[in-house]
Short mmCIF file of C-alpha atoms in Angstrom, two decimals:
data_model
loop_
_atom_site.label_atom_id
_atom_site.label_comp_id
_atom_site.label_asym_id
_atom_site.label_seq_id
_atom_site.Cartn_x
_atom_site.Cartn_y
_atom_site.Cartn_z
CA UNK D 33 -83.52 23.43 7.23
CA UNK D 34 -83.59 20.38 4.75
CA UNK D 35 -86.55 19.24 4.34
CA UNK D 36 -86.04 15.47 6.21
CA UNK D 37 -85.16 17.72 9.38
CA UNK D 38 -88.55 20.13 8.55
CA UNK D 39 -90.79 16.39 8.30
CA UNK D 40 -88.95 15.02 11.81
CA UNK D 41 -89.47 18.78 13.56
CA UNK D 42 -93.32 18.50 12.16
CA UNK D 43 -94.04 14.63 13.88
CA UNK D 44 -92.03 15.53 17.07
CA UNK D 45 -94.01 18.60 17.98
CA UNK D 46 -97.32 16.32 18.04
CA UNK D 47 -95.75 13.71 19.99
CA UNK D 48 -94.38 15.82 22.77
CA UNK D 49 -97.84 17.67 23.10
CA UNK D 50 -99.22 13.53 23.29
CA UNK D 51 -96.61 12.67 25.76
CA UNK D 52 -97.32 16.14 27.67
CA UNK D 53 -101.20 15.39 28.03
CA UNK D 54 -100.36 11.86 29.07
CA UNK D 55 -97.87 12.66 31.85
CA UNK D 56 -99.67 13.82 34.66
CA UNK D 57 -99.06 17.57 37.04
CA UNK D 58 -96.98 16.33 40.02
CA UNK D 59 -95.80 17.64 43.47
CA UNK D 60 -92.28 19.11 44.36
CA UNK D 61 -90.05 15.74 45.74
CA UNK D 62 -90.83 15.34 49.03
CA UNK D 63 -88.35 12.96 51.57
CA UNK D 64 -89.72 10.14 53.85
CA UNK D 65 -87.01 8.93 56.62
CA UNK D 66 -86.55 7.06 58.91
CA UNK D 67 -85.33 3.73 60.31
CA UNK D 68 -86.45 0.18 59.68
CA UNK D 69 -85.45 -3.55 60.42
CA UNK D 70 -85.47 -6.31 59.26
CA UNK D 71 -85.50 -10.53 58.92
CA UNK D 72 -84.09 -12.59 56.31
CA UNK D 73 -85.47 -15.78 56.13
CA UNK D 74 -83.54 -18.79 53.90
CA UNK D 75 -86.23 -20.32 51.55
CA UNK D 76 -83.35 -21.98 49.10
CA UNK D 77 -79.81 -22.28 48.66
CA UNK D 78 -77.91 -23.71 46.36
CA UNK D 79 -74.22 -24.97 45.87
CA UNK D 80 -71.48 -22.84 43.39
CA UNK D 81 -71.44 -24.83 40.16
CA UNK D 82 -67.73 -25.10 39.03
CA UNK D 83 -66.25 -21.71 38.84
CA UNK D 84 -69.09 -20.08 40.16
CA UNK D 85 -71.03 -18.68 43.01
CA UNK D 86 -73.40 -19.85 45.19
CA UNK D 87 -77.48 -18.57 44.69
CA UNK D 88 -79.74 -17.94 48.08
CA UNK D 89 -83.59 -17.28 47.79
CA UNK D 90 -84.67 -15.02 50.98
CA UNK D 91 -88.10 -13.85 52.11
CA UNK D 92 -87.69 -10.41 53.73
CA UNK D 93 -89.98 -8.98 56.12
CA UNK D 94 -89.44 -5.37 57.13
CA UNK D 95 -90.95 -3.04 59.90
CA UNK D 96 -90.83 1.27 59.06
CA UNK D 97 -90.73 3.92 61.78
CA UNK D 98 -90.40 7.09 60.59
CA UNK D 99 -92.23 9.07 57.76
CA UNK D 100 -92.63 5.68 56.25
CA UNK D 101 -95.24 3.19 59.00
CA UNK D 102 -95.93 0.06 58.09
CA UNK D 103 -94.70 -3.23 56.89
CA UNK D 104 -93.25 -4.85 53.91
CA UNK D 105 -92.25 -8.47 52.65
CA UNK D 106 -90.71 -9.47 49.95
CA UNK D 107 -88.24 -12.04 48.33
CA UNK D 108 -84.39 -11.65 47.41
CA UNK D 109 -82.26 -13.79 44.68
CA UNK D 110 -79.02 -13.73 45.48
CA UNK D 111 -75.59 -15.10 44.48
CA UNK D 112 -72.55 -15.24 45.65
CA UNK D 113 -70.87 -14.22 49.90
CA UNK D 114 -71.81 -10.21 50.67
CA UNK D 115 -68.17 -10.32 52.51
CA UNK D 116 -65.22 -8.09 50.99
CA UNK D 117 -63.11 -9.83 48.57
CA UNK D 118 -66.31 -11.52 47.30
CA UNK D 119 -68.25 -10.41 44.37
CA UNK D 120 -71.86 -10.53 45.00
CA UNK D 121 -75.11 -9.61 43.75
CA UNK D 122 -79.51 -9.09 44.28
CA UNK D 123 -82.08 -8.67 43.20
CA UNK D 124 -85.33 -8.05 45.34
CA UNK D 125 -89.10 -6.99 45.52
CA UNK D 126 -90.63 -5.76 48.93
CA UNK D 127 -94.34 -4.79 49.04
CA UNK D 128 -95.08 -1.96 51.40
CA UNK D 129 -98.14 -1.38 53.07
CA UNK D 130 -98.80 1.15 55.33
CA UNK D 131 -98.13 4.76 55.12
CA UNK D 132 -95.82 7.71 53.91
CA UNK D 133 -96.11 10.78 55.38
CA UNK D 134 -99.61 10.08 56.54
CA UNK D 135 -101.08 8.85 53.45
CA UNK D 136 -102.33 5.28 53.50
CA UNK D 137 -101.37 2.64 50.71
CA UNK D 138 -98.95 0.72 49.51
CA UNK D 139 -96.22 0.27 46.56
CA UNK D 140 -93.34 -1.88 45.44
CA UNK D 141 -89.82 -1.58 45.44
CA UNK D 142 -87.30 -2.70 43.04
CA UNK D 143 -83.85 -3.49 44.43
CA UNK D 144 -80.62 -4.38 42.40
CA UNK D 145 -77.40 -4.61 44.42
CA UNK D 146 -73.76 -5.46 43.65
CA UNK D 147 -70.71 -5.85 45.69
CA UNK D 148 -67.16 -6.04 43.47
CA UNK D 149 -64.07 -7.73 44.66
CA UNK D 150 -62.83 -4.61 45.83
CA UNK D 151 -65.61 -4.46 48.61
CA UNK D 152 -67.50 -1.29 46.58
CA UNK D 153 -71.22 -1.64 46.85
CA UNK D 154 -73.61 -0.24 44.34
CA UNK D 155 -76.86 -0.33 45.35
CA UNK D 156 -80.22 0.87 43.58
CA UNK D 157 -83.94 0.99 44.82
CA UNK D 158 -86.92 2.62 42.72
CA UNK D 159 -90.90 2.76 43.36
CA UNK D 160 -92.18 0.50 40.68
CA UNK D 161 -93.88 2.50 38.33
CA UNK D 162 -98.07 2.38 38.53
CA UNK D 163 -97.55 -0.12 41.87
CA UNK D 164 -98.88 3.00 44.08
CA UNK D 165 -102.70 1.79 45.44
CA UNK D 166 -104.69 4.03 48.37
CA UNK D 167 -103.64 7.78 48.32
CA UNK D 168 -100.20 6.86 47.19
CA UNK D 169 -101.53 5.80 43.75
CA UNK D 170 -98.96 7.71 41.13
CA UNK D 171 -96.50 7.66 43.79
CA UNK D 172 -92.73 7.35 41.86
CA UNK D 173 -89.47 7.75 43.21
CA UNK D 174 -86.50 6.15 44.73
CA UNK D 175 -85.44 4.57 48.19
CA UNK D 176 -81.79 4.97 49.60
CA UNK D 177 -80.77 2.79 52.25
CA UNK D 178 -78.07 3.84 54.88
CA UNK D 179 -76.40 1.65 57.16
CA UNK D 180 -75.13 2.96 60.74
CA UNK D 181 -74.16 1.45 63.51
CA UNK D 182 -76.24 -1.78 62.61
CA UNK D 183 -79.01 0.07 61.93
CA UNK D 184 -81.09 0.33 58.85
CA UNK D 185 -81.80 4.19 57.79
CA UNK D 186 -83.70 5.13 54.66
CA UNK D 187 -84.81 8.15 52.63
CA UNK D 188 -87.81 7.87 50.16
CA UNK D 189 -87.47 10.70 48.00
CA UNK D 190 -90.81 10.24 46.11
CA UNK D 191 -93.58 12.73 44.10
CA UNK D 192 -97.11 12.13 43.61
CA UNK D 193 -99.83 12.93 40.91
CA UNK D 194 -101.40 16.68 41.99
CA UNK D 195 -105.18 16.03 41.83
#
């Protein structure tokens, strides 16, 4: 071993034992579903510039039934027609309250959503990290949303801190 590789092997031992003492013990992943629905409502829209697409800003309120209870609202930017054949795109923040799987609190959720020309959807939802207050403080995880039959299914598959 050379003796760059011998000084990088001696500063990456200490800061893996750092990041080890810093991350904290957590539970197996545990899944939340249900069902939820929701209502968009249009704060501000604006006209395609030349060559463009057109922008939306949404407020979202949502009602959970399910192993997630409770409420969230939130706001959406958008831009461009979710129709295929027309790119489109997201990006929202919904603030739950109530509770997951019996635990009270609340958290945020990050959406980012796309929609190509081909009609293929992409669509990605995470806990924000350190958002978790109440006994879902630590919470992390994602959110996967599931449409059927014009109804709204999820699955939070989340972990929390182990006390």
């Amino acid at each position: 071993m050379t003796v760059r590789w011998r000084l990088l092997a001696q500063l990456a031992l200490p800061i893996t034992l750092i990041a080890a003492a810093q991350s904290p013990e957590r539970t197996p992943m545990h899944h939340a579903t249900g069902t939820f629905e929701v209502k968009m409502t249009p704060e501000a829209q604006t006209d395609a510039p030349t060559g463009g697409l057109p922008t939306s800003r949404m407020g979202i309120a949502k009602s959970f039934s399910g192993g997630m209870t409770g409420t969230a609202t939130g706001t959406m930017l958008a831009a461009g027609t979710p129709k295929p054949g027309q790119p489109a795109g997201y990006v929202a923040i919904d603030q739950f309250s109530g509770s997951v799987d019996g635990k009270a609190g609340g958290f945020l959720l990050l959406h980012r959503g796309t929609i190509d020309k081909a009609g293929g959807a992409d669509l990605s939802v995470m806990i924000a990290p350190d958002s978790g207050t109440g006994a879902l403080e630590g919470i992390a995880g994602s959110f996967e949303i599931k449409m059927d039959g014009g109804a709204h299914h999820y699955d939070l598959a989340y972990t929390l801190p182990t006390k």
